[in-house]
Amino acid sequence: MAERDYNFTEIERKWQKKWDDEKAYLTKKDDSKKKFYVLEMFPYPSGRLHMGHVRNYTIGDLYSRFLRMNGYNVFHPIGWDSFGLPAENAAIKNNIPPLKWTADNIDHMKQQLKRLGFSYDWTKELATYRPEYYRWNQWAFVKMLEKGLAYKKKALVNWCGTCNTVLANEQAEGGVCWRCETEVVQKELEQWFFKITAYADDLLKGHAELEKGWPEQVLTMQRNWIGRSTGVMINFKTESGEDFPIFTTRPDTVYGVTFMVIAPEHPFLERVKDPKVKAFIEKLKNQSMIDRTSDDKEKEGIDSGLKIINPFNGDKVPLFVGNFVLMNYGSGAIMAVPAHDTRDFAFAKKYGIPVKIVIDNPKAPLDVKTMTDAYVDNGVCVNSGPFDGVSNRDAIEKIADYCEKQGIGKREINYRIRDWGISRQRYWGCPIPIIYCDKCGAVPVPEKDLPVVLPTDVDFKGDSVSPLTRMDSFVKAKCPKCGADARRETDTMDTFVDSSWYFAKFTSPGSKEMFDKEMVDYWMPVDQYIGGIEHAVLHLLYARFFTMVLNDLGILKCREPFTRLLTQGMVIKDGAKMSKSKGNVVDPDEIIARYGADTVRLFMLFAAPPQKDLDWSDKGVEGSYRFVSRVWRFVNRHADKYVKNSAVDASALTDGLKKIRTELHRTIKIVTGDIAEKMQYNTAIARMMELVNTLYQADEKEFDTEAGKKVISEVFDKLIPMLSPFMPHAAEELWETLGNTDMLVFRAWPGYIEELTKRGEIEIVFQVNGKIRAKEMVPSDITKEDMEKMAREHPRMKEITDGKQIVKVVVIPGKLVNIVVK
RNA sequence: GCCCAGGUGGUGGAACUGGUAGACACAAGGGACUUAAAAUCCCUUGGGCAAUUUGUCCGUGCGGGUUCAAGUCCCGCCCUGGGCACCA
């Protein structure tokens, strides 16, 4: 048969159109099948797809196609996370309206996704910048307001001077902006917050459900971020008898308090008159958070001159102002026990504060004079009044009990996580549906008036102030309560709000309610979510929070949105993440033009397992192309021998054909396992490459025999469908070449016959004292006894063991014989 | 400092619950085809030593250990990547 060129451009276009025409990926509710929701994190429409996207979506697509072929009703949608700063920055810089910029980018990237042949149900496409989407942001906001889960407060917030907006704590980790890495400063502003702290415990408890399906690392990161700690709020007293509460996790050390430390922002300090202390407080307040909390920063403090009284022993101790105490955790002040806390110890040494031991080491009694560091291990209470002699572990509970009984304190749980600040002083986002009235205050926009539409006829003056603030037509409004003239909120929502529920919206993008109940109940939760690990405490935490809130509102049936999570590695080149600044970006379009989408997809799956970083290699891509071409050539060369559904007569096979058949069935078995259980696509491909190598090495003449034709037909019937999730276009074309009229996308995943996966002959190893001394081919059904006999009689083995005493013989069936001699 | 993950040829990466280390691919070398090149197909390829088939020793970050047998398990260290780090 004449060999055809592998014209991938034409082939790929042809099949993309056919899939479209046949509505191959359209999804419907179907109770006869098990549902499976596969989702990749939706992209921000930055303008062009990058390799990270291609990898992410290829992994999801492979899995979707595989599951579809295995009889699942697969839901695989895609959309656009299309609010956010880049659009606005582009507007300021190039004078393109954000709406146009965004819509154009979406158009372009959509074409790119289509060119890659991903099996999305495009009828479910959504974009967060559309009013019909974000009106539900607003609706949810109002609901949360009603439930007390959204509120406004004046607070110290993270301000990024480059982005000109406030950031949530999760977005300012390490004191820098998550987007542009500018150092974040603290500003006091009126801001809207979501009360994620109310769900801190739920978010932690939910982890139990996720342990099977989420990477341990992500759960750990979330656990650390939430930072639950149990302790006691103890009421110390000021000299004038006022309460001075502090939170501690170590009530067992309360008798060892020799000073207290308070945050510089604490209102309690307003009474300080000493100018030296006041100056110090001002200095600290003006330091950025990164300065104040960076690890190499020395702990600094000053004696405020005020004294605090310990309710346990009446000790009167100095109150210091310290740079390391945080206003927004606990009560903004701490008790300090230098003898048993390393930080307190260092601070006490620096400022000459006494050290008082209250937990002694039973094995080696402590001495204040010779201590060089705090004693932080367990021990026995001393100098602790009625608690002397109690082990400090027990004392923690006993002293907590005592506090509660005496009314000088109570048990409390504190969290590190703070409420989620969602106000952004930017234009290109979802308007916060609030109207400010002088009489009625902040009034939510009534449901019937939603959505508050973001005006698109805006004028960027080139400054970085949100144009909304200057737009009278937007700002001026009537108070929904009293009808008086009022002002609209001009801040927009954090774009992480948009992405906190989009996965559920895919189930019914056009619904009249937030979701179509039937559809959302049917599809949710997402069974397999795929994306980068960088969202571990951002998107993934927010989305869980939102899902819980919507669950409590009765809108969602599930409480956890993502049953399983795969965090895929980055695509790197020359040892670094692909980025414009490093100049190591590879453009997907170029590679598709040169090798075709199937090759790109194959390479993405072959070069590394999904969880690991993937090293881009031009040569490696060529290798993938070579494989696609090898398959192409082989099938075309032997297409004329294909007989559909021909039954192989096992007894009529030559050894060569038998081997091919065994390898075929083995391959199906291994590939199926690699995809379904291990999610290890690189080895699945390697295994198929081996099979193709076997086919090439076979004696071609055999394929012309009757038996040969049947074997080759069986190979095609199974190999080509098996390849189709990896290289869908080429597989369809080859399938059609064979004269088949059905499409592989509707075909079932090939099965295998267990009996046929067993090789007739296997190689076993003979060892002496664990060292390999000989190898032999034997029938695979050889008995243990025969193996041992062969090993003992093998001339080489005899030679080595000759004259030595055989201590023991270990036989592992089908593997090896080890003769142990002395 | 603490908690994870990892360290395997020149390279990316394989190796089931301990049982032939290096699958598959890239690169390199050789051969076939070709006027030539590309493409393609085939072969070799962890290192050392000796050699005719072949034999033999070393080898999965380092040092110990358990075991008939260790990349895999245990103990101690080194390095890389990631997370957490004044949260009281």
mmCIF file of C-alpha atoms in Angstrom, chain A residues 384-544:
data_model
loop_
_atom_site.group_PDB
_atom_site.id
_atom_site.type_symbol
_atom_site.label_atom_id
_atom_site.label_comp_id
_atom_site.label_asym_id
_atom_site.label_seq_id
_atom_site.Cartn_x
_atom_site.Cartn_y
_atom_site.Cartn_z
ATOM 1 C CA SER A 384 4.203 27.546 91.153
ATOM 2 C CA GLY A 385 2.257 27.709 94.379
ATOM 3 C CA PRO A 386 -0.337 24.946 94.601
ATOM 4 C CA PHE A 387 0.923 23.392 91.354
ATOM 5 C CA ASP A 388 4.395 22.540 92.616
ATOM 6 C CA GLY A 389 5.337 18.979 91.863
ATOM 7 C CA VAL A 390 2.759 18.559 89.103
ATOM 8 C CA SER A 391 4.098 17.537 85.710
ATOM 9 C CA ASN A 392 3.862 20.525 83.423
ATOM 10 C CA ARG A 393 1.797 18.590 80.845
ATOM 11 C CA ASP A 394 -0.869 18.074 83.507
ATOM 12 C CA ALA A 395 -0.451 21.604 84.777
ATOM 13 C CA ILE A 396 -1.575 22.986 81.426
ATOM 14 C CA GLU A 397 -5.021 21.482 82.001
ATOM 15 C CA LYS A 398 -5.090 22.046 85.749
ATOM 16 C CA ILE A 399 -4.203 25.703 85.507
ATOM 17 C CA ALA A 400 -6.728 26.172 82.713
ATOM 18 C CA ASP A 401 -9.377 24.591 84.948
ATOM 19 C CA TYR A 402 -8.288 26.799 87.806
ATOM 20 C CA CYS A 403 -8.586 29.914 85.624
ATOM 21 C CA GLU A 404 -12.120 29.051 84.657
ATOM 22 C CA LYS A 405 -13.140 28.183 88.223
ATOM 23 C CA GLN A 406 -11.663 31.358 89.666
ATOM 24 C CA GLY A 407 -13.002 33.499 86.833
ATOM 25 C CA ILE A 408 -9.569 34.831 85.937
ATOM 26 C CA GLY A 409 -9.568 33.384 82.458
ATOM 27 C CA LYS A 410 -11.099 30.923 80.078
ATOM 28 C CA ARG A 411 -10.076 28.394 77.480
ATOM 29 C CA GLU A 412 -9.931 29.785 73.984
ATOM 30 C CA ILE A 413 -9.015 28.692 70.488
ATOM 31 C CA ASN A 414 -7.113 31.088 68.306
ATOM 32 C CA TYR A 415 -6.463 30.969 64.601
ATOM 33 C CA ARG A 416 -3.722 32.432 62.547
ATOM 34 C CA ILE A 417 -6.012 32.860 59.573
ATOM 35 C CA ARG A 418 -7.686 36.272 59.295
ATOM 36 C CA ASP A 419 -10.852 37.305 57.593
ATOM 37 C CA TRP A 420 -10.616 37.631 53.838
ATOM 38 C CA GLY A 421 -10.424 41.255 52.746
ATOM 39 C CA ILE A 422 -12.157 41.436 49.378
ATOM 40 C CA SER A 423 -12.271 45.161 48.542
ATOM 41 C CA ARG A 424 -10.082 46.202 45.669
ATOM 42 C CA GLN A 425 -9.596 49.802 44.679
ATOM 43 C CA ARG A 426 -9.583 48.885 41.024
ATOM 44 C CA TYR A 427 -11.912 49.132 38.087
ATOM 45 C CA TRP A 428 -11.863 45.800 36.230
ATOM 46 C CA GLY A 429 -13.729 43.630 38.681
ATOM 47 C CA CYS A 430 -17.136 42.838 40.046
ATOM 48 C CA PRO A 431 -18.776 45.879 41.692
ATOM 49 C CA ILE A 432 -19.560 45.420 45.359
ATOM 50 C CA PRO A 433 -23.352 45.852 45.493
ATOM 51 C CA ILE A 434 -23.558 48.471 48.207
ATOM 52 C CA ILE A 435 -25.028 51.967 48.319
ATOM 53 C CA TYR A 436 -23.962 54.454 50.979
ATOM 54 C CA CYS A 437 -26.689 56.671 52.343
ATOM 55 C CA ASP A 438 -26.018 59.423 54.853
ATOM 56 C CA LYS A 439 -29.047 58.361 56.831
ATOM 57 C CA CYS A 440 -29.174 54.582 56.408
ATOM 58 C CA GLY A 441 -25.474 53.779 56.123
ATOM 59 C CA ALA A 442 -24.232 50.962 53.917
ATOM 60 C CA VAL A 443 -27.291 49.477 52.236
ATOM 61 C CA PRO A 444 -27.092 46.363 50.051
ATOM 62 C CA VAL A 445 -28.496 46.645 46.545
ATOM 63 C CA PRO A 446 -31.831 44.753 46.511
ATOM 64 C CA GLU A 447 -31.926 41.488 44.644
ATOM 65 C CA LYS A 448 -34.260 42.843 41.978
ATOM 66 C CA ASP A 449 -31.720 45.527 41.073
ATOM 67 C CA LEU A 450 -28.879 43.071 40.547
ATOM 68 C CA PRO A 451 -26.580 42.973 38.803
ATOM 69 C CA VAL A 452 -24.842 46.227 39.477
ATOM 70 C CA VAL A 453 -23.293 46.414 36.047
ATOM 71 C CA LEU A 454 -19.739 47.546 35.668
ATOM 72 C CA PRO A 455 -19.803 50.426 33.189
ATOM 73 C CA THR A 456 -17.619 49.807 30.175
ATOM 74 C CA ASP A 457 -17.571 53.304 28.668
ATOM 75 C CA VAL A 458 -14.809 54.359 30.986
ATOM 76 C CA ASP A 459 -12.076 56.866 30.678
ATOM 77 C CA PHE A 460 -8.607 56.026 31.886
ATOM 78 C CA LYS A 461 -6.729 59.199 32.486
ATOM 79 C CA GLY A 462 -3.445 57.388 32.649
ATOM 80 C CA ASP A 463 -3.383 57.598 36.403
ATOM 81 C CA SER A 464 -3.913 54.544 38.473
ATOM 82 C CA VAL A 465 -7.075 55.606 40.253
ATOM 83 C CA SER A 466 -10.125 53.538 39.446
ATOM 84 C CA PRO A 467 -12.164 55.441 36.833
ATOM 85 C CA LEU A 468 -15.313 54.419 38.662
ATOM 86 C CA THR A 469 -14.604 56.996 41.349
ATOM 87 C CA ARG A 470 -14.972 59.818 38.816
ATOM 88 C CA MET A 471 -18.052 58.474 37.093
ATOM 89 C CA ASP A 472 -21.083 60.307 38.377
ATOM 90 C CA SER A 473 -23.391 58.114 36.326
ATOM 91 C CA PHE A 474 -22.131 55.154 38.310
ATOM 92 C CA VAL A 475 -21.564 56.675 41.708
ATOM 93 C CA LYS A 476 -24.806 58.618 42.032
ATOM 94 C CA ALA A 477 -27.650 56.433 43.238
ATOM 95 C CA LYS A 478 -30.765 56.510 45.326
ATOM 96 C CA CYS A 479 -30.799 54.849 48.697
ATOM 97 C CA PRO A 480 -32.808 51.627 48.309
ATOM 98 C CA LYS A 481 -34.193 52.121 51.810
ATOM 99 C CA CYS A 482 -35.165 55.776 52.032
ATOM 100 C CA GLY A 483 -34.807 56.998 48.477
ATOM 101 C CA ALA A 484 -32.455 59.817 49.379
ATOM 102 C CA ASP A 485 -29.454 60.700 47.229
ATOM 103 C CA ALA A 486 -26.685 58.273 47.941
ATOM 104 C CA ARG A 487 -23.339 57.028 46.644
ATOM 105 C CA ARG A 488 -22.438 53.687 45.186
ATOM 106 C CA GLU A 489 -19.471 51.671 46.465
ATOM 107 C CA THR A 490 -16.681 52.064 43.899
ATOM 108 C CA ASP A 491 -14.455 49.266 45.133
ATOM 109 C CA THR A 492 -14.669 45.987 43.269
ATOM 110 C CA MET A 493 -14.283 42.454 44.532
ATOM 111 C CA ASP A 494 -11.088 40.491 44.705
ATOM 112 C CA THR A 495 -11.017 38.284 41.606
ATOM 113 C CA PHE A 496 -10.543 35.259 43.829
ATOM 114 C CA VAL A 497 -14.230 35.669 44.638
ATOM 115 C CA ASP A 498 -15.018 34.983 40.971
ATOM 116 C CA SER A 499 -13.042 31.769 40.996
ATOM 117 C CA SER A 500 -14.445 30.546 44.301
ATOM 118 C CA TRP A 501 -17.583 29.069 42.770
ATOM 119 C CA TYR A 502 -17.063 28.945 38.989
ATOM 120 C CA PHE A 503 -16.646 25.173 39.053
ATOM 121 C CA ALA A 504 -20.261 24.830 40.207
ATOM 122 C CA LYS A 505 -21.511 27.393 37.706
ATOM 123 C CA PHE A 506 -20.214 25.326 34.796
ATOM 124 C CA THR A 507 -23.026 22.890 35.447
ATOM 125 C CA SER A 508 -25.595 25.481 34.376
ATOM 126 C CA PRO A 509 -24.029 28.653 33.002
ATOM 127 C CA GLY A 510 -27.308 30.106 31.734
ATOM 128 C CA SER A 511 -29.530 29.286 34.687
ATOM 129 C CA LYS A 512 -32.021 31.776 36.076
ATOM 130 C CA GLU A 513 -30.918 30.994 39.606
ATOM 131 C CA MET A 514 -27.313 30.918 40.750
ATOM 132 C CA PHE A 515 -27.320 27.264 39.684
ATOM 133 C CA ASP A 516 -29.820 24.956 38.103
ATOM 134 C CA LYS A 517 -30.547 22.717 41.052
ATOM 135 C CA GLU A 518 -30.848 19.498 39.110
ATOM 136 C CA MET A 519 -27.647 19.998 37.161
ATOM 137 C CA VAL A 520 -25.494 21.226 40.000
ATOM 138 C CA ASP A 521 -26.628 18.407 42.264
ATOM 139 C CA TYR A 522 -25.932 15.932 39.523
ATOM 140 C CA TRP A 523 -22.416 17.057 38.589
ATOM 141 C CA MET A 524 -20.945 18.480 41.764
ATOM 142 C CA PRO A 525 -18.489 17.909 43.354
ATOM 143 C CA VAL A 526 -15.607 18.014 40.908
ATOM 144 C CA ASP A 527 -14.217 14.482 40.945
ATOM 145 C CA GLN A 528 -10.774 15.346 39.649
ATOM 146 C CA TYR A 529 -9.352 18.844 39.826
ATOM 147 C CA ILE A 530 -6.036 19.649 38.173
ATOM 148 C CA GLY A 531 -3.879 22.722 38.583
ATOM 149 C CA GLY A 532 -0.774 24.302 40.017
ATOM 150 C CA ILE A 533 0.226 24.057 43.648
ATOM 151 C CA GLU A 534 0.678 27.825 43.907
ATOM 152 C CA HIS A 535 -3.001 28.077 44.789
ATOM 153 C CA ALA A 536 -2.750 25.864 47.869
ATOM 154 C CA VAL A 537 -3.725 28.589 50.325
ATOM 155 C CA LEU A 538 -5.304 30.978 47.852
ATOM 156 C CA HIS A 539 -7.879 29.703 45.432
ATOM 157 C CA LEU A 540 -8.149 26.240 46.961
ATOM 158 C CA LEU A 541 -8.880 27.597 50.410
ATOM 159 C CA TYR A 542 -11.289 30.285 49.211
ATOM 160 C CA ALA A 543 -13.149 27.806 47.020
ATOM 161 C CA ARG A 544 -13.584 25.429 49.941
#
